Coordinates of C-alpha atoms and ligand atoms in Angstrom, one line a residue:
X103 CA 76.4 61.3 121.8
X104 CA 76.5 59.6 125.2
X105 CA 78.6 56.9 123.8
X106 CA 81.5 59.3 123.2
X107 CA 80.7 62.5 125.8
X108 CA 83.3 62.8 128.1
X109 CA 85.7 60.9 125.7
X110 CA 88.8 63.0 124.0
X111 CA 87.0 62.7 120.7
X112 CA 83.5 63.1 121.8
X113 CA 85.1 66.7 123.5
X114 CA 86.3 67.4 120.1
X115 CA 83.8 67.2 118.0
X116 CA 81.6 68.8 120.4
X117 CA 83.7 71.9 120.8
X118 CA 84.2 72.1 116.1
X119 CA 80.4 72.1 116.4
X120 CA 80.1 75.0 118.8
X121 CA 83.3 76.7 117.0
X122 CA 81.3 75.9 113.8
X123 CA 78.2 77.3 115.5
X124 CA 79.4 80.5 116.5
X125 CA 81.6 81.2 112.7
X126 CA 77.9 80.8 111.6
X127 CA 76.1 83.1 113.1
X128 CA 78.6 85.8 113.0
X129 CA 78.1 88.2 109.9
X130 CA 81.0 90.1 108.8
X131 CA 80.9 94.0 108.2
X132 CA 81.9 95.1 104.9
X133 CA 85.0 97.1 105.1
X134 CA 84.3 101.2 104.2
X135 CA 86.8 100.7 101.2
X136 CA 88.5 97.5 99.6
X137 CA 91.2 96.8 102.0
X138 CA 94.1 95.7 100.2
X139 CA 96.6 93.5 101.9
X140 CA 100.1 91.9 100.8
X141 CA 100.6 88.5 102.8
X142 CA 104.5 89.0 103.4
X143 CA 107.9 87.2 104.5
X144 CA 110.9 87.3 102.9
X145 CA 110.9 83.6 105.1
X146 CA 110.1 81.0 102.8
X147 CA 107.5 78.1 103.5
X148 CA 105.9 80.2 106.5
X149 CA 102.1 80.0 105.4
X150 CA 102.0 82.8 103.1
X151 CA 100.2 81.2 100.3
X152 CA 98.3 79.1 102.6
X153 CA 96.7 81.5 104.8
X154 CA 96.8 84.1 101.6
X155 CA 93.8 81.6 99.7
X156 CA 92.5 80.4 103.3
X157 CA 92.0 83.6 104.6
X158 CA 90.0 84.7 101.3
X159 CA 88.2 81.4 101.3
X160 CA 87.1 82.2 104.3
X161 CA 86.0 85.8 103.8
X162 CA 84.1 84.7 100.7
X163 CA 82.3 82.1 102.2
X164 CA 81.1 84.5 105.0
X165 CA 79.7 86.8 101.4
X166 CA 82.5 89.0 100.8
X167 CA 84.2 89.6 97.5
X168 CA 87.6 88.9 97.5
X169 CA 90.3 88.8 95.1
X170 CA 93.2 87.3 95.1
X171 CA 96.6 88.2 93.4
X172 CA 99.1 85.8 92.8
X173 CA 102.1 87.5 92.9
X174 CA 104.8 84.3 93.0
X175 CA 106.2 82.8 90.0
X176 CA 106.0 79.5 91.9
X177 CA 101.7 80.1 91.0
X178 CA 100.8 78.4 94.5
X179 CA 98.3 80.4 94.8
X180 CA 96.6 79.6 91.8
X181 CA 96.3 76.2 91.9
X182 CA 95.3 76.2 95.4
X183 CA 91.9 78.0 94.3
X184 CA 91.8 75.4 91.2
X185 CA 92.6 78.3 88.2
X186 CA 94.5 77.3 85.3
X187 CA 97.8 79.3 84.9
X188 CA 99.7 77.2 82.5
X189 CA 102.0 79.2 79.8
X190 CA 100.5 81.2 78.0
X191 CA 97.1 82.0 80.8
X192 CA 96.9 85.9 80.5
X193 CA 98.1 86.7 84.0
X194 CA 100.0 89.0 86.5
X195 CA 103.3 89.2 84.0
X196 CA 100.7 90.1 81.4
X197 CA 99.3 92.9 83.8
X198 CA 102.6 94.4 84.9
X199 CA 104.9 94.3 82.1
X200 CA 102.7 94.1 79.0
X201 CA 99.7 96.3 80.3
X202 CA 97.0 93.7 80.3
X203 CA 94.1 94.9 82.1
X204 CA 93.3 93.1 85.9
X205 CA 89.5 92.8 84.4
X206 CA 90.4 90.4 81.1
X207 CA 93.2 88.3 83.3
X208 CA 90.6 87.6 86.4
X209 CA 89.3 84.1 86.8
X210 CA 86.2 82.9 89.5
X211 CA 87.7 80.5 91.3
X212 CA 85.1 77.4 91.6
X213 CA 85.6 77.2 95.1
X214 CA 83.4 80.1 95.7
X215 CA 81.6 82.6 93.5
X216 CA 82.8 85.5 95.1
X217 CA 86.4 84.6 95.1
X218 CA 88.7 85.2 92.3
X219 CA 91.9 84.7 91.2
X220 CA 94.5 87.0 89.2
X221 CA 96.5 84.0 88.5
X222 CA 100.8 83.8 88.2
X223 CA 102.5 82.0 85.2
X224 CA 106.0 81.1 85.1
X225 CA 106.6 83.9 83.2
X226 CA 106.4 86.0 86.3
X227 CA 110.1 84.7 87.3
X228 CA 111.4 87.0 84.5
X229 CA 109.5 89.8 85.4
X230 CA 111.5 91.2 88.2
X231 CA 114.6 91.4 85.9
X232 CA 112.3 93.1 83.0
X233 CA 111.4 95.8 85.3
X234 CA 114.5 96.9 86.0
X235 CA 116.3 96.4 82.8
X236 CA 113.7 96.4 79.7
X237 CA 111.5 99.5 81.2
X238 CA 113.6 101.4 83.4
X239 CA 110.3 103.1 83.9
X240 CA 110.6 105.7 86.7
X241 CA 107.4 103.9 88.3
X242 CA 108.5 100.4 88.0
X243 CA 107.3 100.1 91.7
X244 CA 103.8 101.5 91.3
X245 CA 103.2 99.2 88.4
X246 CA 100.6 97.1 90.1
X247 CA 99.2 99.7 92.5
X248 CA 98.3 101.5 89.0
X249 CA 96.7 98.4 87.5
X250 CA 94.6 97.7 91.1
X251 CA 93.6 101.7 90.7
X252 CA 92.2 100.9 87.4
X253 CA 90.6 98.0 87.9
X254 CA 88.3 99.3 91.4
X255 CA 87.6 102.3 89.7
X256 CA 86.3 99.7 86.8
X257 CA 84.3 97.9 88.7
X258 CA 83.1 100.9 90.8
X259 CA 81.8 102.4 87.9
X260 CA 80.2 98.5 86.7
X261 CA 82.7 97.8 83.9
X262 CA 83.4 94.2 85.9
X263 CA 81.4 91.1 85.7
X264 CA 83.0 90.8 89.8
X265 CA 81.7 93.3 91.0
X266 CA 83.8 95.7 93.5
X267 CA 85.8 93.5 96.1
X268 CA 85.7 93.9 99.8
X269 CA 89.7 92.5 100.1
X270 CA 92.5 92.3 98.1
X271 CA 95.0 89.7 99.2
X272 CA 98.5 90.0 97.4
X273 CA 100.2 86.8 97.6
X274 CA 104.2 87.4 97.9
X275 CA 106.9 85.6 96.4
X276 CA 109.5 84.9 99.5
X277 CA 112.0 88.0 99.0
X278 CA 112.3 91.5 99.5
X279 CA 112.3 92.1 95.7
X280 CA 111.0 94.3 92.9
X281 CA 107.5 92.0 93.1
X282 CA 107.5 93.0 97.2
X283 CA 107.7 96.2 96.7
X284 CA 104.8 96.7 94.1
X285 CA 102.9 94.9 96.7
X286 CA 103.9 97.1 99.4
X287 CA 102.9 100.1 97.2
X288 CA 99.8 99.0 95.9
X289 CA 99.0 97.4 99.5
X290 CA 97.2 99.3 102.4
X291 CA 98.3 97.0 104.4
X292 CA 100.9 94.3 105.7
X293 CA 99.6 90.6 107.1
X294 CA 102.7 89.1 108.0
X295 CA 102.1 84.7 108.7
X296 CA 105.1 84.1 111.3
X297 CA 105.7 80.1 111.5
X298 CA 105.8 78.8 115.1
X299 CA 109.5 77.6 115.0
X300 CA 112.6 78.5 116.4
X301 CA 113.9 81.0 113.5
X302 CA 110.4 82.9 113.3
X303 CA 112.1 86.7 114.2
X304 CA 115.3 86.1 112.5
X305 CA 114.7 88.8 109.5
X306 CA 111.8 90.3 110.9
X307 CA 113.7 93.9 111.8
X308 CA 114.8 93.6 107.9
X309 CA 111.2 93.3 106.9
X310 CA 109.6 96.2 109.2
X311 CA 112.6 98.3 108.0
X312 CA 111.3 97.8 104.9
X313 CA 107.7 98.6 105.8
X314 CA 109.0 101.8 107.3
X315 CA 111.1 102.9 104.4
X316 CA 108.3 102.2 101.7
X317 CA 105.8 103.9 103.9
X318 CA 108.1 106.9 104.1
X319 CA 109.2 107.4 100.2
X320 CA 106.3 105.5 98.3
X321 CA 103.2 105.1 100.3
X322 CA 102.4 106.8 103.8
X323 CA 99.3 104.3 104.1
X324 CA 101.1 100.9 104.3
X325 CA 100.8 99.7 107.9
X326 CA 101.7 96.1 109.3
X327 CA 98.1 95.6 110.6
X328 CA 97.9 91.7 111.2
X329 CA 100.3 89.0 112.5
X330 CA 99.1 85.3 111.9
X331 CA 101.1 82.4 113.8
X332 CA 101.2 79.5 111.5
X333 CA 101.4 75.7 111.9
X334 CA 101.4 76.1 115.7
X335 CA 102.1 72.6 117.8
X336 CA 100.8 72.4 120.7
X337 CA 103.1 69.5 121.8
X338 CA 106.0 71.7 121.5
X339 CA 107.2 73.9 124.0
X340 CA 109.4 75.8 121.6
X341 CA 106.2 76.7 119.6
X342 CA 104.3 78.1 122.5
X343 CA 107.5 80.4 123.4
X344 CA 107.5 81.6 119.9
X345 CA 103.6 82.6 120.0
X346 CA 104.2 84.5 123.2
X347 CA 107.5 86.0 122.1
X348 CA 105.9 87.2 118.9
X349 CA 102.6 88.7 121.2
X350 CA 105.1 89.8 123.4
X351 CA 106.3 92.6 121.0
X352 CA 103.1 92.8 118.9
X353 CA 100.3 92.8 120.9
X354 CA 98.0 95.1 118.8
X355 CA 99.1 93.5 115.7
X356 CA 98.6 89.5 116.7
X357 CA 95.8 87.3 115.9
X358 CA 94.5 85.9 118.7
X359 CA 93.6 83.0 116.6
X360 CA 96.7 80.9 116.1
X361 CA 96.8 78.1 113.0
X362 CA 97.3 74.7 114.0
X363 CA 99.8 72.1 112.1
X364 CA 96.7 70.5 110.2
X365 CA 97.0 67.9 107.5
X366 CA 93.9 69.0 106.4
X367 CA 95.5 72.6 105.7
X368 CA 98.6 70.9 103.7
X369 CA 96.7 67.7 101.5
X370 CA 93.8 70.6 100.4
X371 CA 96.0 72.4 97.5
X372 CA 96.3 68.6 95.8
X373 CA 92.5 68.5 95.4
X374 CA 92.9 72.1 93.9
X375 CA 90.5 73.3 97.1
X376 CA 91.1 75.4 99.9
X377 CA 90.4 74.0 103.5
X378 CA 87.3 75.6 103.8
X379 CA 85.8 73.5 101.4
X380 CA 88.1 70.5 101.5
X381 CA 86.9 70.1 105.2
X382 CA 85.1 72.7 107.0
X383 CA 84.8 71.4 110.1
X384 CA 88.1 70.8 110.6
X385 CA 90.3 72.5 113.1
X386 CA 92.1 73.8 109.8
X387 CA 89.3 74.9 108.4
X388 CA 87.7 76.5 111.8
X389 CA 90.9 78.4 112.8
X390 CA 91.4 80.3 109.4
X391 CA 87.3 81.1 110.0
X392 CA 88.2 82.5 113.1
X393 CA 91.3 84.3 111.9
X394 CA 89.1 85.8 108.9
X395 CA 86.5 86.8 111.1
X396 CA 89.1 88.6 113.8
X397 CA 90.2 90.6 110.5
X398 CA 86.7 91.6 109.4
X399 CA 86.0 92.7 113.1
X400 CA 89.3 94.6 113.8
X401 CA 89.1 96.6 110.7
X402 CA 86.1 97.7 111.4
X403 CA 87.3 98.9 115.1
X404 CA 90.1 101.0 113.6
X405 CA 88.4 102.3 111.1
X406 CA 88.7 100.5 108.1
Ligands
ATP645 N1 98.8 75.0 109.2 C1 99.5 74.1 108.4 N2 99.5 72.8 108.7 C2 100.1 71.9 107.9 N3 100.8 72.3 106.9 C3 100.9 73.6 106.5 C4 100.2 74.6 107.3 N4 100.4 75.8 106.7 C5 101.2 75.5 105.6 N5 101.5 74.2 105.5 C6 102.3 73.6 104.5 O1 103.6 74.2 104.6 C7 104.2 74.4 103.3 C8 104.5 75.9 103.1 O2 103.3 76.6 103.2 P1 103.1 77.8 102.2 O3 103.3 77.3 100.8 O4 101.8 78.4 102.5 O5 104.2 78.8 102.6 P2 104.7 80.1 101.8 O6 105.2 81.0 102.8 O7 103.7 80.5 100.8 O8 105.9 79.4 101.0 P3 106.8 80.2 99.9 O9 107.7 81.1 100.6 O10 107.5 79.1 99.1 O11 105.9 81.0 99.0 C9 103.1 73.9 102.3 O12 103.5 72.6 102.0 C10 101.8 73.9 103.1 O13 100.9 73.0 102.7
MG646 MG1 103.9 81.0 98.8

């Protein structure tokens, strides 16, 4: 220790131990009801998917069940928690348009064994015209709030090998379409990732206008309770401007833990891992703890 103390790396690794430290001997309280949250941004390549399998990662290691629904045709999701969602996987498209069950398409993911995964084929890409077109079902947008209702009322009543989950993460695709909405329905809440660059707000008002109008005609819960600021660079001025810009106007609704631009973070997906088990000492790794542990905590101060 005394050879590096007092050295820039010696300081680092002193302070991930003591951030390491503290994640540890922090337990979580289990929310009163399974709090279901839709990672959005119409923005695409803002940390949605990152900090959707991150975040749960990080909740599951700290014993919470979590599931998470892929709800992108791109699958991102899915093979970032290592689950197979070739053609042909029963899945999400399965689930919405062909009335699959959540309970037969679930898979474990092996980073944790109270994570899983409802995983997205390709398939899904099509599903957004089907809904309109094939069904013109008068519920097209409650299609996966229904599904979610079945399957907690399934495993409340111990028809699940998973057990009942603590959190729901709904990983959206980036638009404002028909998938976005039947998150926003089926959600109780809104975690919107906001990259630390310069176009962060452009589209926001179009986003919370959405919020508002879904909460208004389809589901009075939905509330925009958490603001993560992704890939954050401390070098830049630009990024530090954004992060106070952003708490500026949110202050109730920011994180104060902010995610770093980690290579950690971005290589993990390519070993089909999440940064909490890729590396969890890293700063990656620590700062989506800390994020995970801020939501556990705040929900529990307001009540959920
Ligand atoms: N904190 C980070 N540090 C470094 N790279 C990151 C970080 N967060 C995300 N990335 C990388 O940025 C890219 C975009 O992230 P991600 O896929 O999570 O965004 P997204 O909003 O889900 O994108 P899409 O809109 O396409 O679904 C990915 O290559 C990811 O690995
Ligand atoms: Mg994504």
């Amino acid at each position: 220790m005394s050879m590096i103390s007092g050295s820039p790396l010696g300081d680092e690794l002193f302070q991930s131990s003591s951030r390491l430290k503290k994640i540890e001997a922090t337990s979580l309280p289990k929310p009163l009801k399974t709090r279901i949250i839709s990672v959005s941004n119409q923005k695409g390549g803002v940390g949605k998917t990152t900090s959707t399998v991150n975040l749960a990662a990080a909740l599951a290691a700290k014993g919470l069940k979590v599931l998470v629904i892929d709800l992108d045709p791109q699958g991102n999701a899915s093979t970032a928690l290592g689950i197979e969602h070739g053609e042909g996987t029963l899945g999400v498209y399965e689930v919405l348009i062909e009335g699959a069950e959540i309970k037969d398409a679930v898979a474990v993911s092996p980073e944790n064994p109270n994570l899983s995964c409802l995983p997205a084929t390709i398939d899904l890409a099509g599903a957004e015209i089907e809904i309109v077109t094939a069904f013109e079902r008068e519920n097209w947008h409650a299609l996966l709030k229904t599904a979610i209702d079945t399957y907690l009322a399934q495993a409340q009543a111990s028809q699940t090998k998973l057990g009942l989950p603590d959190y729901i993460f709904i990983d959206c695709p980036p638009s404002l379409g028909l998938l976005t909405v039947n998150a926003f329905v089926a959600a109780t809440e809104v975690l919107l990732p906001i990259q630390c660059e310069y176009y962060a707000l452009e589209g926001l008002s179009q986003l919370l206008r959405n919020i508002e109008r879904i909460q208004q005609a389809l589901n009075p819960q939905l509330v925009l309770s958490t603001i993560l600021l992704t890939m954050y660079d401390s070098r830049t001025k630009l990024a530090s401007a954004v992060v106070d810009d952003v708490r500026h106007h949110f202050p109730a609704q920011t994180l104060t833990s902010v995610i770093p631009r980690n290579v950690r973070i971005s290589e993990a997906p390519s070993f089909g891992r999440t940064v909490i088990t890729h590396d969890k000492s890293s700063v990656g790794s620590l700062s989506y703890l800390e994020a995970a542990i801020e939501i556990a905590q705040k929900g529990a101060q307001n009540g959920r």
